[in-house]
Amino acid sequence: MRTRQVRSGSDLLAARQAVRAAAVEVGFDLVGQTKVVTAASELVRNAYVFGGGGTMDITPVVMSSGRRGLQLDVSDHGPGIFDVEAALVDGFSTGAGLGHGLGGARRLVDEFHIDTEVGRGTTVTVVRWAP
């Protein structure tokens, strides 16, 4: 497992680079790399912008069948997500963005889970499996 701190704008680029390197190690093709890096980018940006910063854990995972993938856990200690269902709808934003972040990330991965509590923060866990 690799942990990346997300506390500044430069950390966003470093996080994306770390995910790409891990995806290559796991055996993702170029399309798979792009999808998991894009999902990671959306999640770490949300943790930075809306959660005031946080961490991203990158963990290689293996199914019992031998299929390999990556699990990303992106956590912050921000205000939490007040309405998860609304936050997943394209166009919903509490900021100046287009509102495609969480929903877009969910479409790019195979497994997606949000653990959030108002006033406590948010952890988004995603898994993308290599072909």
PDB file of C-alpha atoms in Angstrom:
ATOM      1  CA  MET A   1       0.000   0.000   0.000  1.00  0.00           C
ATOM      2  CA  ARG A   2       1.180   3.513  -0.821  1.00  0.00           C
ATOM      3  CA  THR A   3      -0.205   6.559   0.940  1.00  0.00           C
ATOM      4  CA  ARG A   4      -0.161   9.980  -0.686  1.00  0.00           C
ATOM      5  CA  GLN A   5      -0.890  13.197   1.183  1.00  0.00           C
ATOM      6  CA  VAL A   6      -3.217  15.627  -0.575  1.00  0.00           C
ATOM      7  CA  ARG A   7      -2.588  19.054   0.948  1.00  0.00           C
ATOM      8  CA  SER A   8      -1.581  21.279  -1.957  1.00  0.00           C
ATOM      9  CA  GLY A   9      -2.170  21.684  -5.669  1.00  0.00           C
ATOM     10  CA  SER A  10       1.142  19.987  -6.435  1.00  0.00           C
ATOM     11  CA  ASP A  11      -0.003  16.943  -4.446  1.00  0.00           C
ATOM     12  CA  LEU A  12      -2.800  16.431  -6.994  1.00  0.00           C
ATOM     13  CA  LEU A  13      -0.276  15.824  -9.776  1.00  0.00           C
ATOM     14  CA  ALA A  14       1.872  13.603  -7.568  1.00  0.00           C
ATOM     15  CA  ALA A  15      -1.193  11.519  -6.649  1.00  0.00           C
ATOM     16  CA  ARG A  16      -2.118  11.012 -10.316  1.00  0.00           C
ATOM     17  CA  GLN A  17       1.457  10.006 -11.139  1.00  0.00           C
ATOM     18  CA  ALA A  18       1.495   7.507  -8.255  1.00  0.00           C
ATOM     19  CA  VAL A  19      -1.766   5.932  -9.453  1.00  0.00           C
ATOM     20  CA  ARG A  20      -0.464   5.669 -13.025  1.00  0.00           C
ATOM     21  CA  ALA A  21       2.747   3.984 -11.807  1.00  0.00           C
ATOM     22  CA  ALA A  22       0.744   1.523  -9.696  1.00  0.00           C
ATOM     23  CA  ALA A  23      -1.609   0.801 -12.619  1.00  0.00           C
ATOM     24  CA  VAL A  24       1.359  -0.004 -14.856  1.00  0.00           C
ATOM     25  CA  GLU A  25       2.818  -2.319 -12.189  1.00  0.00           C
ATOM     26  CA  VAL A  26      -0.504  -4.151 -11.850  1.00  0.00           C
ATOM     27  CA  GLY A  27      -0.761  -4.636 -15.616  1.00  0.00           C
ATOM     28  CA  PHE A  28      -3.430  -2.185 -16.741  1.00  0.00           C
ATOM     29  CA  ASP A  29      -3.594  -1.404 -20.450  1.00  0.00           C
ATOM     30  CA  LEU A  30      -3.532   2.246 -21.549  1.00  0.00           C
ATOM     31  CA  VAL A  31      -7.332   2.601 -21.426  1.00  0.00           C
ATOM     32  CA  GLY A  32      -7.479   1.092 -17.937  1.00  0.00           C
ATOM     33  CA  GLN A  33      -4.645   3.340 -16.769  1.00  0.00           C
ATOM     34  CA  THR A  34      -6.452   6.400 -18.088  1.00  0.00           C
ATOM     35  CA  LYS A  35      -9.726   5.446 -16.409  1.00  0.00           C
ATOM     36  CA  VAL A  36      -8.240   4.741 -12.982  1.00  0.00           C
ATOM     37  CA  VAL A  37      -6.024   7.852 -13.101  1.00  0.00           C
ATOM     38  CA  THR A  38      -8.996  10.019 -14.114  1.00  0.00           C
ATOM     39  CA  ALA A  39     -11.123   8.602 -11.293  1.00  0.00           C
ATOM     40  CA  ALA A  40      -8.291   9.194  -8.820  1.00  0.00           C
ATOM     41  CA  SER A  41      -7.848  12.732 -10.093  1.00  0.00           C
ATOM     42  CA  GLU A  42     -11.512  13.551  -9.503  1.00  0.00           C
ATOM     43  CA  LEU A  43     -11.475  12.054  -6.017  1.00  0.00           C
ATOM     44  CA  VAL A  44      -8.261  13.683  -4.782  1.00  0.00           C
ATOM     45  CA  ARG A  45      -9.366  17.018  -6.234  1.00  0.00           C
ATOM     46  CA  ASN A  46     -12.626  16.741  -4.276  1.00  0.00           C
ATOM     47  CA  ALA A  47     -10.711  15.861  -1.088  1.00  0.00           C
ATOM     48  CA  TYR A  48      -8.479  18.887  -1.617  1.00  0.00           C
ATOM     49  CA  VAL A  49     -11.118  21.433  -2.687  1.00  0.00           C
ATOM     50  CA  PHE A  50     -14.103  20.384  -0.565  1.00  0.00           C
ATOM     51  CA  GLY A  51     -12.452  18.444   2.265  1.00  0.00           C
ATOM     52  CA  GLY A  52      -9.498  20.732   2.908  1.00  0.00           C
ATOM     53  CA  GLY A  53      -7.003  18.010   2.004  1.00  0.00           C
ATOM     54  CA  GLY A  54      -6.587  14.419   3.013  1.00  0.00           C
ATOM     55  CA  THR A  55      -4.931  11.188   1.954  1.00  0.00           C
ATOM     56  CA  MET A  56      -5.115   8.621  -0.803  1.00  0.00           C
ATOM     57  CA  ASP A  57      -4.119   5.002  -0.200  1.00  0.00           C
ATOM     58  CA  ILE A  58      -3.220   2.991  -3.315  1.00  0.00           C
ATOM     59  CA  THR A  59      -3.453  -0.756  -2.763  1.00  0.00           C
ATOM     60  CA  PRO A  60      -2.899  -3.510  -5.339  1.00  0.00           C
ATOM     61  CA  VAL A  61      -5.610  -6.181  -4.958  1.00  0.00           C
ATOM     62  CA  VAL A  62      -5.966  -9.706  -6.344  1.00  0.00           C
ATOM     63  CA  MET A  63      -9.146 -11.767  -6.821  1.00  0.00           C
ATOM     64  CA  SER A  64      -9.117 -15.460  -5.937  1.00  0.00           C
ATOM     65  CA  SER A  65      -9.110 -16.076  -9.717  1.00  0.00           C
ATOM     66  CA  GLY A  66      -5.809 -14.188  -9.965  1.00  0.00           C
ATOM     67  CA  ARG A  67      -7.258 -11.091 -11.628  1.00  0.00           C
ATOM     68  CA  ARG A  68      -5.420  -8.000 -10.443  1.00  0.00           C
ATOM     69  CA  GLY A  69      -6.593  -4.482  -9.767  1.00  0.00           C
ATOM     70  CA  LEU A  70      -6.140  -1.341  -7.728  1.00  0.00           C
ATOM     71  CA  GLN A  71      -8.069  -0.132  -4.728  1.00  0.00           C
ATOM     72  CA  LEU A  72      -7.998   3.584  -3.964  1.00  0.00           C
ATOM     73  CA  ASP A  73      -9.156   4.966  -0.619  1.00  0.00           C
ATOM     74  CA  VAL A  74      -9.431   8.760  -0.657  1.00  0.00           C
ATOM     75  CA  SER A  75     -10.192  10.331   2.726  1.00  0.00           C
ATOM     76  CA  ASP A  76     -10.631  13.820   4.092  1.00  0.00           C
ATOM     77  CA  HIS A  77     -11.794  15.411   7.348  1.00  0.00           C
ATOM     78  CA  GLY A  78     -13.983  18.037   5.703  1.00  0.00           C
ATOM     79  CA  PRO A  79     -17.650  18.809   6.248  1.00  0.00           C
ATOM     80  CA  GLY A  80     -18.882  15.512   4.767  1.00  0.00           C
ATOM     81  CA  ILE A  81     -21.402  15.110   1.974  1.00  0.00           C
ATOM     82  CA  PHE A  82     -24.867  16.260   3.016  1.00  0.00           C
ATOM     83  CA  ASP A  83     -26.759  14.422   0.247  1.00  0.00           C
ATOM     84  CA  VAL A  84     -24.810  11.573  -1.370  1.00  0.00           C
ATOM     85  CA  GLU A  85     -27.521  10.787  -3.921  1.00  0.00           C
ATOM     86  CA  ALA A  86     -27.560  14.390  -5.136  1.00  0.00           C
ATOM     87  CA  ALA A  87     -23.752  14.557  -5.178  1.00  0.00           C
ATOM     88  CA  LEU A  88     -23.638  11.597  -7.587  1.00  0.00           C
ATOM     89  CA  VAL A  89     -25.944  13.267 -10.114  1.00  0.00           C
ATOM     90  CA  ASP A  90     -24.162  14.966 -13.015  1.00  0.00           C
ATOM     91  CA  GLY A  91     -24.423  18.720 -12.732  1.00  0.00           C
ATOM     92  CA  PHE A  92     -24.591  18.818  -8.920  1.00  0.00           C
ATOM     93  CA  SER A  93     -21.852  20.959  -7.406  1.00  0.00           C
ATOM     94  CA  THR A  94     -21.374  22.835  -4.172  1.00  0.00           C
ATOM     95  CA  GLY A  95     -18.621  24.845  -5.833  1.00  0.00           C
ATOM     96  CA  ALA A  96     -17.857  26.381  -9.200  1.00  0.00           C
ATOM     97  CA  GLY A  97     -17.202  23.054 -10.969  1.00  0.00           C
ATOM     98  CA  LEU A  98     -19.290  21.260 -13.564  1.00  0.00           C
ATOM     99  CA  GLY A  99     -20.501  18.652 -11.077  1.00  0.00           C
ATOM    100  CA  HIS A 100     -19.168  15.555 -12.841  1.00  0.00           C
ATOM    101  CA  GLY A 101     -16.558  14.523 -10.248  1.00  0.00           C
ATOM    102  CA  LEU A 102     -18.161  11.839  -8.085  1.00  0.00           C
ATOM    103  CA  GLY A 103     -20.547  10.521 -10.742  1.00  0.00           C
ATOM    104  CA  GLY A 104     -17.774  10.501 -13.325  1.00  0.00           C
ATOM    105  CA  ALA A 105     -15.417   8.671 -10.986  1.00  0.00           C
ATOM    106  CA  ARG A 106     -18.115   6.091 -10.249  1.00  0.00           C
ATOM    107  CA  ARG A 107     -18.561   5.386 -13.983  1.00  0.00           C
ATOM    108  CA  LEU A 108     -14.804   4.834 -14.454  1.00  0.00           C
ATOM    109  CA  VAL A 109     -14.363   2.105 -11.843  1.00  0.00           C
ATOM    110  CA  ASP A 110     -15.787  -1.332 -11.147  1.00  0.00           C
ATOM    111  CA  GLU A 111     -16.569  -0.837  -7.461  1.00  0.00           C
ATOM    112  CA  PHE A 112     -17.497   2.415  -5.709  1.00  0.00           C
ATOM    113  CA  HIS A 113     -18.362   3.131  -2.069  1.00  0.00           C
ATOM    114  CA  ILE A 114     -18.788   6.382  -0.112  1.00  0.00           C
ATOM    115  CA  ASP A 115     -18.552   6.557   3.674  1.00  0.00           C
ATOM    116  CA  THR A 116     -19.439  10.052   4.835  1.00  0.00           C
ATOM    117  CA  GLU A 117     -20.793  11.770   7.890  1.00  0.00           C
ATOM    118  CA  VAL A 118     -21.649  15.435   8.155  1.00  0.00           C
ATOM    119  CA  GLY A 119     -18.992  17.130  10.274  1.00  0.00           C
ATOM    120  CA  ARG A 120     -16.652  14.107  10.185  1.00  0.00           C
ATOM    121  CA  GLY A 121     -15.441  13.876   6.599  1.00  0.00           C
ATOM    122  CA  THR A 122     -15.601  11.478   3.712  1.00  0.00           C
ATOM    123  CA  THR A 123     -13.838   8.357   2.493  1.00  0.00           C
ATOM    124  CA  VAL A 124     -14.430   7.155  -1.055  1.00  0.00           C
ATOM    125  CA  THR A 125     -13.222   3.646  -1.857  1.00  0.00           C
ATOM    126  CA  VAL A 126     -12.985   2.510  -5.462  1.00  0.00           C
ATOM    127  CA  VAL A 127     -11.638  -0.575  -7.196  1.00  0.00           C
ATOM    128  CA  ARG A 128     -10.721  -0.912 -10.857  1.00  0.00           C
ATOM    129  CA  TRP A 129      -9.860  -4.369 -12.205  1.00  0.00           C
ATOM    130  CA  ALA A 130      -7.289  -4.894 -14.927  1.00  0.00           C
ATOM    131  CA  PRO A 131      -8.520  -6.718 -18.039  1.00  0.00           C
TER     132      PRO A 131
END
